[in-house]
Each structure stands twice: as structure tokens, then as C-alpha cells.
Amino acid sequence: VGDVQPGFNVKAGLTLKIKGNCSQSRIEAGGDIEMGGMAGGGVGQIFCGGKINARYLNDAYIECKKDLKVKNEIVSCIVKCGGLVDVNMGAVVGGNCMALTGFEAKGFGSEAKAKTRLSCGFCYMALEKMQAIRAELDPIRREVEILSKRLEPFVKNPKAMLAISQKDRELVKENAKRLNTILPQQESLQKRYKEIEADMEERANPIINARSYCFSGVVIAIGSSVEEVTVNINRPTTIIRNSRKGRLRLLPLHSITD
């Protein structure tokens, strides 16, 4: 495939190679994608079931299940990556980028303080599954709370059943039956949620490597720590989370795989 013009969709079941550049288009492949670059104009989209290798990505939406490697720059993009985001020669500037196994680039942010957010150690696919479970779990939790409050007087004092009408006794029995039905559902969903979360944490590599600089204004989220860089960092730096203090920690640059 050569250049992909605005409004066009390109889809491949496996590997996709685009020799030219893409503009305001949709690119999708079940396997790896190799491409010149994308100037998405806010509407360009890339969906990749494998790895992406590109020269540049500007103003686009990208989902990549494995590693995302870009030669020059990622500018004003929404990136969801299930692997490593690696910008070889340039920077990540603006946008909202998420990666499970780390970020590595020459730099992050800009002197103009372009709004740049890096979320590291999170898997977008796991988060989507967890969000779906929460959507299913929340109404069950509310119902459990309501039913538990209704049944509480009778749990504390079973003889209280004798003081109510036959109709109300039947209603209490129905509530108890319903509670016994949905409690296992709640427990199963909670267990599944914790399993997905634990698997994501086990696979995560929450490390950010700035090979040259990181400008102030960049917001970094690693685990429960979310901080904005307040001063320009003008040296090779590795950013991790200090597990004891719950804050970000700056170290001399070291390998992303250490």
C-alpha cells in the first residue's frame, strides 16, 4: 500500500505494510503494522493486533496490542499500548499516552508546556475488561446493600417475623432468596476483577526513560501515583514509582528492561 488518502479505510487480517503516509484515515490489522506515518487531523485511527513501526504519529488515535516503535515523534495523540512505547530519535509531545511495559524517548513534553500525560504500567485491554465488570458489579452491589438493610432486622431477631403479616413474611422470603442468588454473582465478579488486575500488575514494567529531557507540565501516572513534573529535567533520567513513599522517583538513566 502507498499513501492512504483522507477518508479511506485499510484493513488486513494479518500483517500490513504501508510504504507511504496516512492522513485522516482508519488503519486496521490483526498482526503487525509497518507504515511511514500518520497525520490524523484528530480523526485518524490505527488499530493493531501486533506491533507498530512508524516514522511519526501526529494527532491520531492508536490502539496497539504489542510494542509501538516510532522513529521521530508522537505529537498530540491518544495512544493505548499493550507493550512498550519507544520513540527512537524524538519526543512524545501532547496527548494522552498509556503503555503497559514502559516509555522510552529522547524527551517528553515541550517548552510550551503542551499538555502531555503518560500513564505507565497500565494495560488498556485489561482496564476495558475491568470497566465492564464494574458496570455489571455496581447495580448488584447496590441491590445487595438494599436487600441487606431490609433483612437486617430479621437476621438480628428472627422472632420479628412473627410480628408481621403473612404477605410481609412472603416478601422477606423473596428478598432473602434474591440476596442468596446475587451474592455468588457479586463474589464471582469481584474475583474476576482482582484476577485481571493482578495479571496486569504482574506483566507491567512501570518505567519511563527520558534519554535527554522531560519538560515541566508533563503529568505522569504510575500505579496510584499521579504527579506533574514541576521543573525541567535536562539530563538522562529514569522515572519510577517509589513504593515506600508512593511518589515518583528520579534515577540516573538505566535500561528499560532492568
CSV table of C-alpha atoms in Angstrom, one decimal:
chain,number,residue,atom,x,y,z
A,1,VAL,CA,0.0,0.0,0.0
A,2,GLY,CA,1.3,3.5,-0.9
A,3,ASP,CA,-0.1,6.7,0.6
A,4,VAL,CA,-3.6,6.4,2.3
A,5,GLN,CA,-5.7,9.4,1.5
A,6,PRO,CA,-8.3,11.1,3.8
A,7,GLY,CA,-11.5,9.1,4.4
A,8,PHE,CA,-10.1,5.8,3.3
A,9,ASN,CA,-10.1,2.6,5.4
A,10,VAL,CA,-7.4,0.0,5.1
A,11,LYS,CA,-7.9,-3.4,6.8
A,12,ALA,CA,-5.7,-6.5,6.9
A,13,GLY,CA,-6.2,-9.8,8.6
A,14,LEU,CA,-2.6,-10.2,9.4
A,15,THR,CA,0.5,-8.0,8.7
A,16,LEU,CA,0.1,-4.7,6.9
A,17,LYS,CA,2.8,-2.7,5.3
A,18,ILE,CA,2.2,0.9,4.1
A,19,LYS,CA,5.1,2.3,2.2
A,20,GLY,CA,3.8,5.9,2.3
A,21,ASN,CA,2.0,8.0,4.8
A,22,CYS,CA,-1.6,8.1,6.1
A,23,SER,CA,-3.8,11.1,6.7
A,24,GLN,CA,-7.3,11.2,8.1
A,25,SER,CA,-8.0,7.5,7.6
A,26,ARG,CA,-8.6,4.3,9.5
A,27,ILE,CA,-5.9,1.6,9.5
A,28,GLU,CA,-6.5,-1.8,11.0
A,29,ALA,CA,-4.5,-5.1,11.1
A,30,GLY,CA,-4.7,-8.3,13.1
A,31,GLY,CA,-0.9,-8.5,13.1
A,32,ASP,CA,2.0,-6.1,12.8
A,33,ILE,CA,1.8,-2.7,11.0
A,34,GLU,CA,4.7,-1.0,9.3
A,35,MET,CA,4.0,2.4,8.0
A,36,GLY,CA,5.5,5.8,7.1
A,37,GLY,CA,3.4,7.8,9.5
A,38,MET,CA,0.1,9.3,10.2
A,39,ALA,CA,-1.1,13.0,10.3
A,40,GLY,CA,-4.5,12.1,11.6
A,41,GLY,CA,-6.1,15.6,11.9
A,42,GLY,CA,-7.9,14.5,15.0
A,43,VAL,CA,-9.8,11.7,13.2
A,44,GLY,CA,-7.1,9.3,12.0
A,45,GLN,CA,-7.2,5.9,13.7
A,46,ILE,CA,-4.9,2.9,13.9
A,47,PHE,CA,-5.9,-0.4,15.4
A,48,CYS,CA,-3.1,-3.0,15.6
A,49,GLY,CA,-3.2,-6.6,16.9
A,50,GLY,CA,0.6,-6.8,16.9
A,51,LYS,CA,3.4,-4.3,16.8
A,52,ILE,CA,3.6,-0.9,15.1
A,53,ASN,CA,6.6,0.5,13.5
A,54,ALA,CA,6.2,4.1,12.1
A,55,ARG,CA,8.3,7.2,11.4
A,56,TYR,CA,5.8,9.6,13.1
A,57,LEU,CA,2.4,9.8,14.6
A,58,ASN,CA,0.6,13.2,14.8
A,59,ASP,CA,-2.9,14.0,16.1
A,60,ALA,CA,-4.3,10.4,15.8
A,61,TYR,CA,-5.9,7.7,17.9
A,62,ILE,CA,-3.8,4.5,18.3
A,63,GLU,CA,-4.5,1.1,19.8
A,64,CYS,CA,-1.6,-1.3,19.7
A,65,LYS,CA,-1.6,-4.7,21.5
A,66,LYS,CA,2.2,-5.1,21.5
A,67,ASP,CA,5.1,-2.7,21.2
A,68,LEU,CA,4.9,0.7,19.5
A,69,LYS,CA,8.1,2.0,17.9
A,70,VAL,CA,8.3,5.4,16.3
A,71,LYS,CA,11.4,7.0,14.8
A,72,ASN,CA,10.7,10.7,15.0
A,73,GLU,CA,7.8,11.8,17.2
A,74,ILE,CA,4.4,11.2,18.7
A,75,VAL,CA,2.5,14.5,18.8
A,76,SER,CA,-1.0,15.2,20.2
A,77,CYS,CA,-2.0,11.5,20.1
A,78,ILE,CA,-4.2,9.3,22.2
A,79,VAL,CA,-2.1,6.1,22.5
A,80,LYS,CA,-3.1,2.8,24.1
A,81,CYS,CA,-0.3,0.3,24.0
A,82,GLY,CA,-0.1,-3.2,25.5
A,83,GLY,CA,3.7,-3.1,25.3
A,84,LEU,CA,6.5,-0.6,25.2
A,85,VAL,CA,6.2,2.9,23.6
A,86,ASP,CA,9.7,3.7,22.1
A,87,VAL,CA,10.4,7.0,20.3
A,88,ASN,CA,13.9,6.5,18.9
A,89,MET,CA,15.0,10.0,17.9
A,90,GLY,CA,12.4,12.4,19.1
A,91,ALA,CA,9.8,13.1,21.7
A,92,VAL,CA,6.3,12.4,23.0
A,93,VAL,CA,4.6,15.8,22.9
A,94,GLY,CA,1.0,16.5,24.0
A,95,GLY,CA,-1.8,14.0,24.1
A,96,ASN,CA,-2.6,11.1,26.4
A,97,CYS,CA,-0.4,8.0,26.1
A,98,MET,CA,-0.7,4.7,28.0
A,99,ALA,CA,1.8,1.8,28.0
A,100,LEU,CA,2.0,-1.4,29.9
A,101,THR,CA,5.7,-2.1,29.7
A,102,GLY,CA,7.2,1.4,29.7
A,103,PHE,CA,8.1,4.6,27.8
A,104,GLU,CA,11.4,5.4,26.2
A,105,ALA,CA,12.1,8.6,24.2
A,106,LYS,CA,14.6,11.3,23.7
A,107,GLY,CA,12.2,13.6,25.6
A,108,PHE,CA,8.7,14.2,26.9
A,109,GLY,CA,6.6,17.4,26.7
A,110,SER,CA,7.7,20.7,25.3
A,111,GLU,CA,9.0,24.1,26.3
A,112,ALA,CA,5.5,25.5,25.6
A,113,LYS,CA,4.1,23.0,28.2
A,114,ALA,CA,1.9,21.1,25.8
A,115,LYS,CA,-0.5,19.1,27.9
A,116,THR,CA,1.2,15.7,27.9
A,117,ARG,CA,0.0,12.7,30.1
A,118,LEU,CA,1.9,9.4,30.4
A,119,SER,CA,0.2,6.5,32.1
A,120,CYS,CA,2.7,3.8,32.7
A,121,GLY,CA,2.1,0.2,33.9
A,122,PHE,CA,-1.5,0.0,32.7
A,123,CYS,CA,-3.0,-2.2,30.1
A,124,TYR,CA,-5.8,-0.7,28.1
A,125,MET,CA,-7.3,-4.1,27.3
A,126,ALA,CA,-7.3,-5.1,31.0
A,127,LEU,CA,-8.8,-1.7,32.0
A,128,GLU,CA,-11.6,-2.1,29.5
A,129,LYS,CA,-12.4,-5.6,30.9
A,130,MET,CA,-12.3,-4.2,34.5
A,131,GLN,CA,-14.6,-1.3,33.5
A,132,ALA,CA,-17.1,-3.8,32.0
A,133,ILE,CA,-17.0,-5.8,35.2
A,134,ARG,CA,-17.6,-2.6,37.3
A,135,ALA,CA,-20.6,-1.7,35.2
A,136,GLU,CA,-22.1,-5.2,35.9
A,137,LEU,CA,-21.0,-5.2,39.5
A,138,ASP,CA,-22.2,-1.7,40.6
A,139,PRO,CA,-26.0,-2.4,40.3
A,140,ILE,CA,-25.5,-5.8,42.1
A,141,ARG,CA,-23.7,-4.1,44.9
A,142,ARG,CA,-26.5,-1.5,45.3
A,143,GLU,CA,-29.1,-4.3,45.3
A,144,VAL,CA,-27.1,-6.3,47.9
A,145,GLU,CA,-27.0,-3.2,50.1
A,146,ILE,CA,-30.7,-2.5,49.8
A,147,LEU,CA,-31.7,-6.1,50.4
A,148,SER,CA,-29.3,-6.5,53.4
A,149,LYS,CA,-30.8,-3.4,55.1
A,150,ARG,CA,-34.3,-4.8,54.5
A,151,LEU,CA,-33.3,-8.2,56.0
A,152,GLU,CA,-31.2,-6.9,58.8
A,153,PRO,CA,-33.9,-6.7,61.5
A,154,PHE,CA,-34.9,-10.3,60.8
A,155,VAL,CA,-31.3,-11.5,60.8
A,156,LYS,CA,-30.8,-9.9,64.2
A,157,ASN,CA,-34.1,-11.0,65.6
A,158,PRO,CA,-35.7,-14.0,63.7
A,159,LYS,CA,-38.7,-13.8,66.0
A,160,ALA,CA,-39.6,-10.4,64.4
A,161,MET,CA,-41.1,-12.5,61.6
A,162,LEU,CA,-43.9,-13.4,63.9
A,163,ALA,CA,-45.0,-9.8,64.3
A,164,ILE,CA,-45.6,-9.1,60.6
A,165,SER,CA,-48.3,-10.2,58.2
A,166,GLN,CA,-48.2,-13.2,56.1
A,167,LYS,CA,-47.8,-11.0,53.0
A,168,ASP,CA,-44.8,-9.3,54.5
A,169,ARG,CA,-43.3,-12.6,55.5
A,170,GLU,CA,-43.5,-13.8,51.9
A,171,LEU,CA,-41.8,-10.6,50.9
A,172,VAL,CA,-39.0,-11.2,53.4
A,173,LYS,CA,-38.5,-14.7,52.0
A,174,GLU,CA,-38.4,-13.4,48.4
A,175,ASN,CA,-35.8,-10.8,49.4
A,176,ALA,CA,-33.7,-13.5,51.2
A,177,LYS,CA,-34.0,-15.7,48.1
A,178,ARG,CA,-32.9,-12.9,45.8
A,179,LEU,CA,-30.0,-12.0,48.1
A,180,ASN,CA,-28.8,-15.6,48.1
A,181,THR,CA,-28.9,-15.6,44.3
A,182,ILE,CA,-26.9,-12.4,43.7
A,183,LEU,CA,-24.3,-12.8,46.4
A,184,PRO,CA,-22.4,-15.5,44.5
A,185,GLN,CA,-22.7,-13.4,41.3
A,186,GLN,CA,-21.1,-10.5,43.2
A,187,GLU,CA,-18.3,-12.7,44.6
A,188,SER,CA,-17.6,-14.2,41.1
A,189,LEU,CA,-17.3,-10.7,39.5
A,190,GLN,CA,-15.1,-9.4,42.3
A,191,LYS,CA,-12.8,-12.4,42.0
A,192,ARG,CA,-12.6,-12.0,38.2
A,193,TYR,CA,-11.8,-8.3,38.6
A,194,LYS,CA,-9.0,-9.0,41.1
A,195,GLU,CA,-7.5,-11.7,38.8
A,196,ILE,CA,-7.4,-9.3,35.8
A,197,GLU,CA,-5.9,-6.5,38.0
A,198,ALA,CA,-3.3,-8.9,39.4
A,199,ASP,CA,-2.3,-10.2,35.9
A,200,MET,CA,-1.9,-6.6,34.7
A,201,GLU,CA,0.3,-5.7,37.6
A,202,GLU,CA,2.4,-8.8,37.1
A,203,ARG,CA,3.0,-8.0,33.4
A,204,ALA,CA,3.6,-4.3,33.9
A,205,ASN,CA,7.0,-2.6,33.6
A,206,PRO,CA,6.3,0.8,35.0
A,207,ILE,CA,9.4,2.7,33.9
A,208,ILE,CA,9.8,5.9,31.9
A,209,ASN,CA,13.1,6.6,30.3
A,210,ALA,CA,13.8,10.2,29.2
A,211,ARG,CA,17.1,9.9,27.3
A,212,SER,CA,17.7,13.6,27.2
A,213,TYR,CA,14.9,15.7,28.9
A,214,CYS,CA,11.4,15.9,30.4
A,215,PHE,CA,9.8,19.3,30.4
A,216,SER,CA,7.7,20.7,33.3
A,217,GLY,CA,4.0,20.3,32.8
A,218,VAL,CA,4.1,16.6,31.9
A,219,VAL,CA,1.7,14.6,34.0
A,220,ILE,CA,2.9,11.1,34.9
A,221,ALA,CA,0.7,8.3,36.3
A,222,ILE,CA,2.4,5.2,37.6
A,223,GLY,CA,0.2,3.0,39.8
A,224,SER,CA,-1.6,5.1,42.3
A,225,SER,CA,0.9,7.9,42.0
A,226,VAL,CA,-0.1,10.8,39.7
A,227,GLU,CA,2.3,13.8,39.6
A,228,GLU,CA,3.0,16.7,37.4
A,229,VAL,CA,6.7,17.4,36.6
A,230,THR,CA,7.2,20.9,38.1
A,231,VAL,CA,10.8,21.7,36.8
A,232,ASN,CA,12.5,20.9,33.6
A,233,ILE,CA,14.7,17.8,33.7
A,234,ASN,CA,17.6,18.3,31.4
A,235,ARG,CA,19.6,15.1,31.9
A,236,PRO,CA,19.1,11.4,31.0
A,237,THR,CA,16.6,10.2,33.6
A,238,THR,CA,14.7,7.1,34.6
A,239,ILE,CA,11.3,7.7,36.3
A,240,ILE,CA,9.8,5.0,38.5
A,241,ARG,CA,7.4,4.9,41.4
A,242,ASN,CA,8.8,4.9,45.0
A,243,SER,CA,6.8,2.1,46.5
A,244,ARG,CA,7.5,3.2,50.1
A,245,LYS,CA,6.6,6.9,49.7
A,246,GLY,CA,4.0,6.4,47.0
A,247,ARG,CA,5.7,9.2,44.9
A,248,LEU,CA,7.7,9.3,41.7
A,249,ARG,CA,11.4,8.8,41.9
A,250,LEU,CA,14.0,10.1,39.5
A,251,LEU,CA,17.1,8.0,38.9
A,252,PRO,CA,20.1,8.1,36.5
A,253,LEU,CA,19.1,6.6,33.2
A,254,HIS,CA,19.3,2.8,33.0
A,255,SER,CA,17.9,0.1,30.7
A,256,ILE,CA,14.2,-0.2,30.4
A,257,THR,CA,14.5,-3.9,30.9
A,258,ASP,CA,16.4,-3.8,34.2
